[in-house]
DNA sequence: GCCGGCTGCCGCCAAT
DNA sequence: CCATTGGCGGCAGCCG
């Protein structure tokens, strides 16, 4: 099978992980299936490119060298994000490259704020897209014809893939690998790099706790913080209403407005987040974890896992906790 | 895996 | 008159 060329487009002030995360996943896949991918990195000027953290990365191609003929040999083009995005957008070179690439490259993608380049090139008109959560409003404002999904880890719309902030690029790369090769390779790559092949929690872009913090600090701020701090307390809706000083109906509306979910659903997500963490990071018995996270019984946690993640807690632990180091004979 | 009882959600309406 | 809030009750889905 012919190798797939994956081309990353970078610029000064990039977020280094936007490049190195997916790059690492594709290169690991190429170790599992030799020759599956060939990777290269392009920038305005070839040579060292300084990322926003100060780490320098090396581009081996220039944007100018990427003419139509070169682009026809590219399978996947990925534009990274970073604080240098503003300056890089100003000269229009990357958007121009993307216009040349459209229709010639099988798949065009972005990580984090890289989505702005795709949007500038007109590739996201009338399409769904994802970007870093802090930039969701701005992308919506600047490109009202793009349907920005603020919840998604990554969005695939035809030939265009866009992912949320930073490490979401890893999730997207794994999905591409699963698509190109198969599930086993994607799983092996995820396991080897100790990342989730499929992030638990479905479409949630960040944990319930972070989401609550990001929500406008209204009447619910103190309540959601209290829930996150002590998930095992009695958080039936009456208790929550009392804590927030609202009626049941108003509590329900406040949650729907600022968190787009019901009070009980929020509590369950906080408990699930806590349980996932303990399952992976501790060796406590599953039942102990269930109680510690506020599930009234092992059975209740079991059903919550089945409903939201479609795996049992013990299967989840088996899949995601790092295996013990192998013993040398 | 089933089933009785209960919880929580949400549409609706009245009140502010 | 509209907007917001609180309460009621039916219904779906969950718990034990």
mmCIF file of C-alpha atoms (C1' of nucleotides) in Angstrom:
data_model
loop_
_atom_site.group_PDB
_atom_site.id
_atom_site.type_symbol
_atom_site.label_atom_id
_atom_site.label_comp_id
_atom_site.label_asym_id
_atom_site.label_seq_id
_atom_site.Cartn_x
_atom_site.Cartn_y
_atom_site.Cartn_z
ATOM 1 C CA UNK A 1 0.000 0.000 0.000
ATOM 2 C CA UNK A 2 1.267 3.446 -0.881
ATOM 3 C CA UNK A 3 2.421 5.629 1.964
ATOM 4 C CA UNK A 4 0.191 8.510 3.006
ATOM 5 C CA UNK A 5 1.950 11.843 3.130
ATOM 6 C CA UNK A 6 0.964 13.955 6.108
ATOM 7 C CA UNK A 7 2.027 17.570 5.869
ATOM 8 C CA UNK A 8 1.982 19.875 8.879
ATOM 9 C CA UNK A 9 1.873 23.633 8.373
ATOM 10 C CA UNK A 10 3.488 25.675 11.140
ATOM 11 C CA UNK A 11 4.501 29.297 11.825
ATOM 12 C CA UNK A 12 6.338 31.237 14.540
ATOM 13 C CA UNK A 13 4.415 31.255 17.809
ATOM 14 C CA UNK A 14 2.768 27.918 17.161
ATOM 15 C CA UNK A 15 1.575 25.742 20.009
ATOM 16 C CA UNK A 16 4.250 23.040 19.894
ATOM 17 C CA UNK A 17 1.911 20.286 21.104
ATOM 18 C CA UNK A 18 -0.418 20.939 18.181
ATOM 19 C CA UNK A 19 2.391 19.697 15.982
ATOM 20 C CA UNK A 20 4.179 17.167 18.165
ATOM 21 C CA UNK A 21 1.021 15.454 19.464
ATOM 22 C CA UNK A 22 -0.451 14.373 16.129
ATOM 23 C CA UNK A 23 3.054 13.959 14.666
ATOM 24 C CA UNK A 24 3.846 11.471 17.405
ATOM 25 C CA UNK A 25 0.634 9.532 16.763
ATOM 26 C CA UNK A 26 1.227 9.236 13.029
ATOM 27 C CA UNK A 27 4.830 8.230 13.515
ATOM 28 C CA UNK A 28 3.797 5.589 16.060
ATOM 29 C CA UNK A 29 1.247 4.280 13.556
ATOM 30 C CA UNK A 30 4.022 4.069 10.984
ATOM 31 C CA UNK A 31 5.948 1.893 13.409
ATOM 32 C CA UNK A 32 2.960 -0.401 13.805
ATOM 33 C CA UNK A 33 2.456 -0.502 10.035
ATOM 34 C CA UNK A 34 5.788 0.311 8.448
ATOM 35 C CA UNK A 35 5.510 2.901 5.719
ATOM 36 C CA UNK A 36 1.912 3.784 6.474
ATOM 37 C CA UNK A 37 2.736 7.455 6.819
ATOM 38 C CA UNK A 38 5.431 9.844 5.673
ATOM 39 C CA UNK A 39 5.569 13.063 7.653
ATOM 40 C CA UNK A 40 6.825 16.505 6.753
ATOM 41 C CA UNK A 41 6.600 20.007 8.143
ATOM 42 C CA UNK A 42 6.258 23.233 6.189
ATOM 43 C CA UNK A 43 6.658 26.885 7.191
ATOM 44 C CA UNK A 44 7.126 30.204 5.407
ATOM 45 C CA UNK A 45 10.862 29.757 5.780
ATOM 46 C CA UNK A 46 12.500 26.351 6.131
ATOM 47 C CA UNK A 47 14.581 25.774 9.242
ATOM 48 C CA UNK A 48 13.935 26.440 12.920
ATOM 49 C CA UNK A 49 10.559 27.866 13.890
ATOM 50 C CA UNK A 50 10.190 29.082 17.460
ATOM 51 C CA UNK A 51 7.001 27.963 19.188
ATOM 52 C CA UNK A 52 5.096 30.007 21.758
ATOM 53 C CA UNK A 53 6.846 28.194 24.603
ATOM 54 C CA UNK A 54 10.253 28.975 23.091
ATOM 55 C CA UNK A 55 10.932 25.460 21.880
ATOM 56 C CA UNK A 56 12.240 25.511 18.309
ATOM 57 C CA UNK A 57 10.934 23.043 15.739
ATOM 58 C CA UNK A 58 12.357 22.517 12.308
ATOM 59 C CA UNK A 59 10.419 22.946 9.069
ATOM 60 C CA UNK A 60 11.782 20.956 6.155
ATOM 61 C CA UNK A 61 9.716 22.581 3.418
ATOM 62 C CA UNK A 62 8.696 26.126 2.524
ATOM 63 C CA UNK A 63 5.112 27.126 1.822
ATOM 64 C CA UNK A 64 6.217 28.534 -1.524
ATOM 65 C CA UNK A 65 7.503 25.135 -2.640
ATOM 66 C CA UNK A 66 4.047 23.643 -2.236
ATOM 67 C CA UNK A 67 2.686 24.105 -5.724
ATOM 68 C CA UNK A 68 -0.277 22.272 -7.153
ATOM 69 C CA UNK A 69 1.837 19.335 -8.290
ATOM 70 C CA UNK A 70 3.475 18.918 -4.871
ATOM 71 C CA UNK A 71 0.103 19.129 -3.180
ATOM 72 C CA UNK A 72 -1.334 16.328 -5.259
ATOM 73 C CA UNK A 73 1.117 14.021 -3.504
ATOM 74 C CA UNK A 74 -0.156 15.068 -0.076
ATOM 75 C CA UNK A 75 -2.802 12.959 1.610
ATOM 76 C CA UNK A 76 -3.439 14.982 4.743
ATOM 77 C CA UNK A 77 -2.631 18.605 5.460
ATOM 78 C CA UNK A 78 -2.784 19.785 9.068
ATOM 79 C CA UNK A 79 -2.572 23.417 10.171
ATOM 80 C CA UNK A 80 -1.593 23.986 13.792
ATOM 81 C CA UNK A 81 -2.738 26.683 16.205
ATOM 82 C CA UNK A 82 -0.924 28.970 18.602
ATOM 83 C CA UNK A 83 -0.582 32.543 19.775
ATOM 84 C CA UNK A 84 1.315 33.384 16.591
ATOM 85 C CA UNK A 85 -1.912 32.756 14.709
ATOM 86 C CA UNK A 86 -2.739 36.459 14.377
ATOM 87 C CA UNK A 87 0.546 37.414 12.743
ATOM 88 C CA UNK A 88 0.526 34.339 10.549
ATOM 89 C CA UNK A 89 -2.977 35.092 9.332
ATOM 90 C CA UNK A 90 -2.065 38.648 8.411
ATOM 91 C CA UNK A 91 0.014 37.810 5.352
ATOM 92 C CA UNK A 92 -2.524 35.342 3.986
ATOM 93 C CA UNK A 93 0.089 32.840 2.810
ATOM 94 C CA UNK A 94 -1.362 29.896 4.694
ATOM 95 C CA UNK A 95 -4.928 30.608 3.583
ATOM 96 C CA UNK A 96 -3.638 30.866 0.015
ATOM 97 C CA UNK A 97 -1.926 27.515 0.381
ATOM 98 C CA UNK A 98 -5.151 25.989 1.687
ATOM 99 C CA UNK A 99 -7.062 27.302 -1.323
ATOM 100 C CA UNK A 100 -4.523 25.609 -3.583
ATOM 101 C CA UNK A 101 -4.772 22.432 -1.540
ATOM 102 C CA UNK A 102 -8.571 22.247 -1.554
ATOM 103 C CA UNK A 103 -9.644 19.537 -3.954
ATOM 104 C CA UNK A 104 -6.091 18.295 -4.414
ATOM 105 C CA UNK A 105 -5.431 17.045 -0.894
ATOM 106 C CA UNK A 106 -7.705 14.281 0.362
ATOM 107 C CA UNK A 107 -8.009 15.630 3.868
ATOM 108 C CA UNK A 108 -7.432 19.117 5.296
ATOM 109 C CA UNK A 109 -7.370 19.548 9.041
ATOM 110 C CA UNK A 110 -6.619 21.964 11.845
ATOM 111 C CA UNK A 111 -5.690 21.714 15.485
ATOM 112 C CA UNK A 112 -6.830 24.299 18.028
ATOM 113 C CA UNK A 113 -6.867 27.824 16.565
ATOM 114 C CA UNK A 114 -5.581 26.475 13.249
ATOM 115 C CA UNK A 115 -9.269 26.412 12.332
ATOM 116 C CA UNK A 116 -9.074 30.151 11.647
ATOM 117 C CA UNK A 117 -6.820 29.514 8.641
ATOM 118 C CA UNK A 118 -9.278 27.018 7.183
ATOM 119 C CA UNK A 119 -12.085 29.490 7.758
ATOM 120 C CA UNK A 120 -10.074 32.307 6.138
ATOM 121 C CA UNK A 121 -9.595 30.132 3.090
ATOM 122 C CA UNK A 122 -13.360 29.703 2.895
ATOM 123 C CA UNK A 123 -13.162 25.982 3.541
ATOM 124 C CA UNK A 124 -15.529 26.047 6.498
ATOM 125 C CA UNK A 125 -18.351 27.987 4.853
ATOM 126 C CA UNK A 126 -21.575 26.196 5.666
ATOM 127 C CA UNK A 127 -19.672 23.475 7.504
ATOM 128 C CA UNK A 128 -19.382 22.288 11.072
ATOM 129 C CA UNK A 129 -16.109 22.936 12.854
ATOM 130 C CA UNK A 130 -14.346 22.844 16.214
ATOM 131 C CA UNK A 131 -11.690 25.050 17.765
ATOM 132 C CA UNK A 132 -10.188 25.824 21.160
ATOM 133 C CA UNK A 133 -13.050 26.549 23.558
ATOM 134 C CA UNK A 134 -11.735 30.016 24.387
ATOM 135 C CA UNK A 135 -11.898 30.933 20.695
ATOM 136 C CA UNK A 136 -15.324 29.532 19.925
ATOM 137 C CA UNK A 137 -17.106 32.910 20.198
ATOM 138 C CA UNK A 138 -14.489 34.616 18.057
ATOM 139 C CA UNK A 139 -14.654 32.028 15.295
ATOM 140 C CA UNK A 140 -18.435 32.327 15.322
ATOM 141 C CA UNK A 141 -18.192 36.097 15.115
ATOM 142 C CA UNK A 142 -15.635 36.204 12.333
ATOM 143 C CA UNK A 143 -17.218 33.394 10.343
ATOM 144 C CA UNK A 144 -20.948 33.377 10.994
ATOM 145 C CA UNK A 145 -21.565 30.886 8.184
ATOM 146 C CA UNK A 146 -19.526 28.272 10.025
ATOM 147 C CA UNK A 147 -21.400 26.091 12.486
ATOM 148 C CA UNK A 148 -18.943 26.026 15.393
ATOM 149 C CA UNK A 149 -19.440 23.123 17.783
ATOM 150 C CA UNK A 150 -18.139 24.305 21.139
ATOM 151 C CA UNK A 151 -18.442 20.879 22.695
ATOM 152 C CA UNK A 152 -16.725 18.630 20.219
ATOM 153 C CA UNK A 153 -13.210 17.286 20.638
ATOM 154 C CA UNK A 154 -12.987 17.229 16.885
ATOM 155 C CA UNK A 155 -15.391 17.570 13.999
ATOM 156 C CA UNK A 156 -15.218 15.843 10.674
ATOM 157 C CA UNK A 157 -17.167 17.434 7.858
ATOM 158 C CA UNK A 158 -16.374 15.852 4.540
ATOM 159 C CA UNK A 159 -12.743 16.397 3.679
ATOM 160 C CA UNK A 160 -12.323 18.918 6.478
ATOM 161 C CA UNK A 161 -11.416 17.981 10.020
ATOM 162 C CA UNK A 162 -11.061 20.514 12.816
ATOM 163 C CA UNK A 163 -10.143 19.796 16.405
ATOM 164 C CA UNK A 164 -10.490 21.574 19.735
ATOM 165 C CA UNK A 165 -7.644 22.915 21.826
ATOM 166 C CA UNK A 166 -4.142 21.534 21.892
ATOM 167 C CA UNK A 167 -4.277 17.872 22.913
ATOM 168 C CA UNK A 168 -7.528 17.374 21.036
ATOM 169 C CA UNK A 169 -5.252 17.136 17.997
ATOM 170 C CA UNK A 170 -4.096 13.794 19.374
ATOM 171 C CA UNK A 171 -7.655 12.517 19.483
ATOM 172 C CA UNK A 172 -8.199 13.663 15.930
ATOM 173 C CA UNK A 173 -4.999 12.002 14.704
ATOM 174 C CA UNK A 174 -6.047 8.730 16.337
ATOM 175 C CA UNK A 175 -9.409 8.934 14.611
ATOM 176 C CA UNK A 176 -7.680 9.491 11.277
ATOM 177 C CA UNK A 177 -5.437 6.503 11.912
ATOM 178 C CA UNK A 178 -8.428 4.351 12.753
ATOM 179 C CA UNK A 179 -10.075 5.546 9.571
ATOM 180 C CA UNK A 180 -7.038 4.932 7.376
ATOM 181 C CA UNK A 181 -5.799 1.680 8.872
ATOM 182 C CA UNK A 182 -7.891 -0.004 11.511
ATOM 183 C CA UNK A 183 -9.067 0.137 15.044
ATOM 184 C CA UNK A 184 -6.333 -2.154 16.344
ATOM 185 C CA UNK A 185 -3.581 0.139 15.112
ATOM 186 C CA UNK A 186 -5.284 3.177 16.639
ATOM 187 C CA UNK A 187 -5.670 1.318 19.923
ATOM 188 C CA UNK A 188 -2.066 0.156 19.905
ATOM 189 C CA UNK A 189 -0.866 3.696 19.231
ATOM 190 C CA UNK A 190 -3.066 5.089 22.003
ATOM 191 C CA UNK A 191 -1.894 2.468 24.452
ATOM 192 C CA UNK A 192 1.744 2.904 23.603
ATOM 193 C CA UNK A 193 1.492 6.652 24.131
ATOM 194 C CA UNK A 194 -0.739 6.278 27.172
ATOM 195 C CA UNK A 195 -3.557 8.402 25.778
ATOM 196 C CA UNK A 196 -7.222 7.685 25.305
ATOM 197 C CA UNK A 197 -8.121 6.318 21.925
ATOM 198 C CA UNK A 198 -11.615 7.581 22.526
ATOM 199 C CA UNK A 199 -11.832 10.172 25.243
ATOM 200 C CA UNK A 200 -14.402 9.140 27.802
ATOM 201 C CA UNK A 201 -17.237 11.550 28.359
ATOM 202 C CA UNK A 202 -18.441 11.646 24.799
ATOM 203 C CA UNK A 203 -18.572 15.088 23.294
ATOM 204 C CA UNK A 204 -17.448 16.882 26.414
ATOM 205 C CA UNK A 205 -14.496 18.979 25.552
ATOM 206 C CA UNK A 206 -13.290 19.418 29.100
ATOM 207 C CA UNK A 207 -14.213 17.942 32.429
ATOM 208 C CA UNK A 208 -17.459 18.910 34.076
ATOM 209 C CA UNK A 209 -15.468 20.746 36.699
ATOM 210 C CA UNK A 210 -13.627 22.887 34.172
ATOM 211 C CA UNK A 211 -16.829 23.465 32.300
ATOM 212 C CA UNK A 212 -18.459 24.760 35.445
ATOM 213 C CA UNK A 213 -15.555 27.114 36.013
ATOM 214 C CA UNK A 214 -15.789 28.369 32.463
ATOM 215 C CA UNK A 215 -19.482 29.049 32.863
ATOM 216 C CA UNK A 216 -20.404 32.639 33.636
ATOM 217 C CA UNK A 217 -19.966 33.060 37.362
ATOM 218 C CA UNK A 218 -23.629 33.481 38.114
ATOM 219 C CA UNK A 219 -25.842 31.896 40.721
ATOM 220 C CA UNK A 220 -24.447 28.460 39.965
ATOM 221 C CA UNK A 221 -20.744 29.151 40.426
ATOM 222 C CA UNK A 222 -20.647 28.390 44.148
ATOM 223 C CA UNK A 223 -22.892 25.379 43.748
ATOM 224 C CA UNK A 224 -20.977 23.712 40.941
ATOM 225 C CA UNK A 225 -17.733 24.282 42.791
ATOM 226 C CA UNK A 226 -19.174 22.662 45.888
ATOM 227 C CA UNK A 227 -20.330 19.665 43.854
ATOM 228 C CA UNK A 228 -16.926 19.277 42.250
ATOM 229 C CA UNK A 229 -15.246 19.521 45.646
ATOM 230 C CA UNK A 230 -17.467 16.927 47.301
ATOM 231 C CA UNK A 231 -19.160 14.732 44.714
ATOM 232 C CA UNK A 232 -20.086 12.159 47.341
ATOM 233 C CA UNK A 233 -22.407 14.457 49.219
ATOM 234 C CA UNK A 234 -26.170 14.211 48.849
ATOM 235 C CA UNK A 235 -26.743 16.275 45.712
ATOM 236 C CA UNK A 236 -30.321 15.523 44.994
ATOM 237 C CA UNK A 237 -31.986 18.457 43.330
ATOM 238 C CA UNK A 238 -33.622 19.678 46.542
ATOM 239 C CA UNK A 239 -30.188 19.942 48.136
ATOM 240 C CA UNK A 240 -28.808 21.781 45.127
ATOM 241 C CA UNK A 241 -31.741 24.173 45.060
ATOM 242 C CA UNK A 242 -31.287 24.893 48.747
ATOM 243 C CA UNK A 243 -27.559 25.438 48.266
ATOM 244 C CA UNK A 244 -28.129 27.866 45.436
ATOM 245 C CA UNK A 245 -31.141 29.517 47.043
ATOM 246 C CA UNK A 246 -33.375 28.798 44.068
ATOM 247 C CA UNK A 247 -36.611 26.963 43.510
ATOM 248 C CA UNK A 248 -36.465 23.585 41.780
ATOM 249 C CA UNK A 249 -37.801 25.050 38.587
ATOM 250 C CA UNK A 250 -35.382 27.971 38.563
ATOM 251 C CA UNK A 251 -32.470 25.684 39.310
ATOM 252 C CA UNK A 252 -33.415 23.555 36.365
ATOM 253 C CA UNK A 253 -33.612 26.606 34.117
ATOM 254 C CA UNK A 254 -30.314 28.028 35.362
ATOM 255 C CA UNK A 255 -28.530 24.769 34.554
ATOM 256 C CA UNK A 256 -30.139 24.558 31.161
ATOM 257 C CA UNK A 257 -29.127 28.133 30.379
ATOM 258 C CA UNK A 258 -25.506 28.169 31.511
ATOM 259 C CA UNK A 259 -24.424 24.539 31.320
ATOM 260 C CA UNK A 260 -26.869 23.193 28.750
ATOM 261 C CA UNK A 261 -27.726 20.199 30.861
ATOM 262 C CA UNK A 262 -29.982 19.262 33.730
ATOM 263 C CA UNK A 263 -28.872 19.480 37.380
ATOM 264 C CA UNK A 264 -28.841 15.709 37.802
ATOM 265 C CA UNK A 265 -26.891 15.241 34.572
ATOM 266 C CA UNK A 266 -24.257 17.661 35.797
ATOM 267 C CA UNK A 267 -23.867 15.830 39.087
ATOM 268 C CA UNK A 268 -23.550 12.544 37.274
ATOM 269 C CA UNK A 269 -20.844 13.947 35.020
ATOM 270 C CA UNK A 270 -18.856 15.229 37.974
ATOM 271 C CA UNK A 271 -19.142 11.805 39.594
ATOM 272 C CA UNK A 272 -18.160 10.044 36.397
ATOM 273 C CA UNK A 273 -15.120 12.294 36.007
ATOM 274 C CA UNK A 274 -14.053 11.533 39.569
ATOM 275 C CA UNK A 275 -14.643 7.809 39.109
ATOM 276 C CA UNK A 276 -12.707 7.605 35.840
ATOM 277 C CA UNK A 277 -9.820 9.339 37.470
ATOM 278 C CA UNK A 278 -9.724 7.087 40.494
ATOM 279 C CA UNK A 279 -10.124 3.949 38.410
ATOM 280 C CA UNK A 280 -7.111 4.833 36.323
ATOM 281 C CA UNK A 281 -4.945 6.463 38.935
ATOM 282 C CA UNK A 282 -5.580 4.390 42.028
ATOM 283 C CA UNK A 283 -5.832 0.714 42.831
ATOM 284 C CA UNK A 284 -8.790 1.003 45.148
ATOM 285 C CA UNK A 285 -11.546 -1.574 44.745
ATOM 286 C CA UNK A 286 -14.260 -0.518 42.339
ATOM 287 C CA UNK A 287 -16.910 -0.490 45.028
ATOM 288 C CA UNK A 288 -14.858 1.838 47.234
ATOM 289 C CA UNK A 289 -14.477 4.203 44.306
ATOM 290 C CA UNK A 290 -18.200 4.086 43.631
ATOM 291 C CA UNK A 291 -18.964 5.222 47.170
ATOM 292 C CA UNK A 292 -16.205 7.805 47.204
ATOM 293 C CA UNK A 293 -17.594 9.417 44.080
ATOM 294 C CA UNK A 294 -21.157 9.621 45.332
ATOM 295 C CA UNK A 295 -22.708 6.613 43.653
ATOM 296 C CA UNK A 296 -25.026 4.971 46.122
ATOM 297 C CA UNK A 297 -23.951 1.520 45.051
ATOM 298 C CA UNK A 298 -21.627 -0.307 42.745
ATOM 299 C CA UNK A 299 -24.626 -1.149 40.667
ATOM 300 C CA UNK A 300 -25.530 2.492 40.177
ATOM 301 C CA UNK A 301 -22.025 3.331 39.000
ATOM 302 C CA UNK A 302 -22.065 0.295 36.763
ATOM 303 C CA UNK A 303 -25.218 1.489 35.052
ATOM 304 C CA UNK A 304 -23.918 5.027 34.725
ATOM 305 C CA UNK A 305 -20.813 3.679 32.991
ATOM 306 C CA UNK A 306 -22.853 1.457 30.713
ATOM 307 C CA UNK A 307 -25.120 4.352 29.795
ATOM 308 C CA UNK A 308 -22.491 7.017 29.141
ATOM 309 C CA UNK A 309 -19.350 5.137 28.133
ATOM 310 C CA UNK A 310 -20.698 1.735 27.139
ATOM 311 C CA UNK A 311 -18.117 -0.085 29.238
ATOM 312 C CA UNK A 312 -18.091 -1.424 32.781
ATOM 313 C CA UNK A 313 -15.893 0.324 35.357
ATOM 314 C CA UNK A 314 -13.539 -2.633 35.577
ATOM 315 C CA UNK A 315 -13.231 -2.884 31.799
ATOM 316 C CA UNK A 316 -12.539 0.832 31.705
ATOM 317 C CA UNK A 317 -9.789 0.413 34.272
ATOM 318 C CA UNK A 318 -8.309 -2.539 32.414
ATOM 319 C CA UNK A 319 -8.204 -0.601 29.196
ATOM 320 C CA UNK A 320 -6.818 2.680 30.397
ATOM 321 C CA UNK A 321 -4.698 2.145 33.475
ATOM 322 C CA UNK A 322 -1.041 1.789 32.599
ATOM 323 C CA UNK A 323 0.047 -1.812 32.790
ATOM 324 C CA UNK A 324 2.610 -2.680 35.423
ATOM 325 C CA UNK A 325 6.157 -2.556 34.114
ATOM 326 C CA UNK A 326 7.121 -5.848 32.559
ATOM 327 C CA UNK A 327 9.336 -7.997 34.676
ATOM 328 C CA UNK A 328 12.679 -8.765 33.137
ATOM 329 C CA UNK A 329 13.471 -12.470 33.138
ATOM 330 C "C1'" DG B 1 -33.667 -9.539 33.932
ATOM 331 C "C1'" DC B 2 -37.879 -7.934 35.708
ATOM 332 C "C1'" DC B 3 -40.984 -4.886 38.146
ATOM 333 C "C1'" DG B 4 -43.001 -1.645 41.650
ATOM 334 C "C1'" DG B 5 -42.003 2.645 43.377
ATOM 335 C "C1'" DC B 6 -39.821 6.835 43.055
ATOM 336 C "C1'" DT B 7 -37.012 10.746 41.143
ATOM 337 C "C1'" DG B 8 -36.329 14.310 38.124
ATOM 338 C "C1'" DC B 9 -37.564 16.712 33.803
ATOM 339 C "C1'" DC B 10 -40.302 19.778 31.401
ATOM 340 C "C1'" DG B 11 -44.622 21.769 29.457
ATOM 341 C "C1'" DC B 12 -48.018 24.473 31.159
ATOM 342 C "C1'" DC B 13 -50.181 28.050 33.841
ATOM 343 C "C1'" DA B 14 -50.566 31.571 37.419
ATOM 344 C "C1'" DA B 15 -48.361 35.232 39.735
ATOM 345 C "C1'" DT B 16 -45.170 38.898 40.044
ATOM 346 C "C1'" DC C 1 -48.441 44.114 27.429
ATOM 347 C "C1'" DC C 2 -44.022 41.024 27.795
ATOM 348 C "C1'" DA C 3 -40.460 38.729 30.817
ATOM 349 C "C1'" DT C 4 -39.302 36.086 34.587
ATOM 350 C "C1'" DT C 5 -40.261 33.029 38.456
ATOM 351 C "C1'" DG C 6 -42.470 29.327 41.054
ATOM 352 C "C1'" DG C 7 -45.485 25.411 41.404
ATOM 353 C "C1'" DC C 8 -48.095 21.442 39.554
ATOM 354 C "C1'" DG C 9 -48.539 17.144 37.476
ATOM 355 C "C1'" DG C 10 -47.821 13.728 33.859
ATOM 356 C "C1'" DC C 11 -44.475 10.876 32.067
ATOM 357 C "C1'" DA C 12 -40.048 8.700 31.165
ATOM 358 C "C1'" DG C 13 -36.464 6.476 32.981
ATOM 359 C "C1'" DC C 14 -33.869 4.971 36.900
ATOM 360 C "C1'" DC C 15 -33.207 2.571 41.417
ATOM 361 C "C1'" DG C 16 -33.148 -1.187 44.290
#
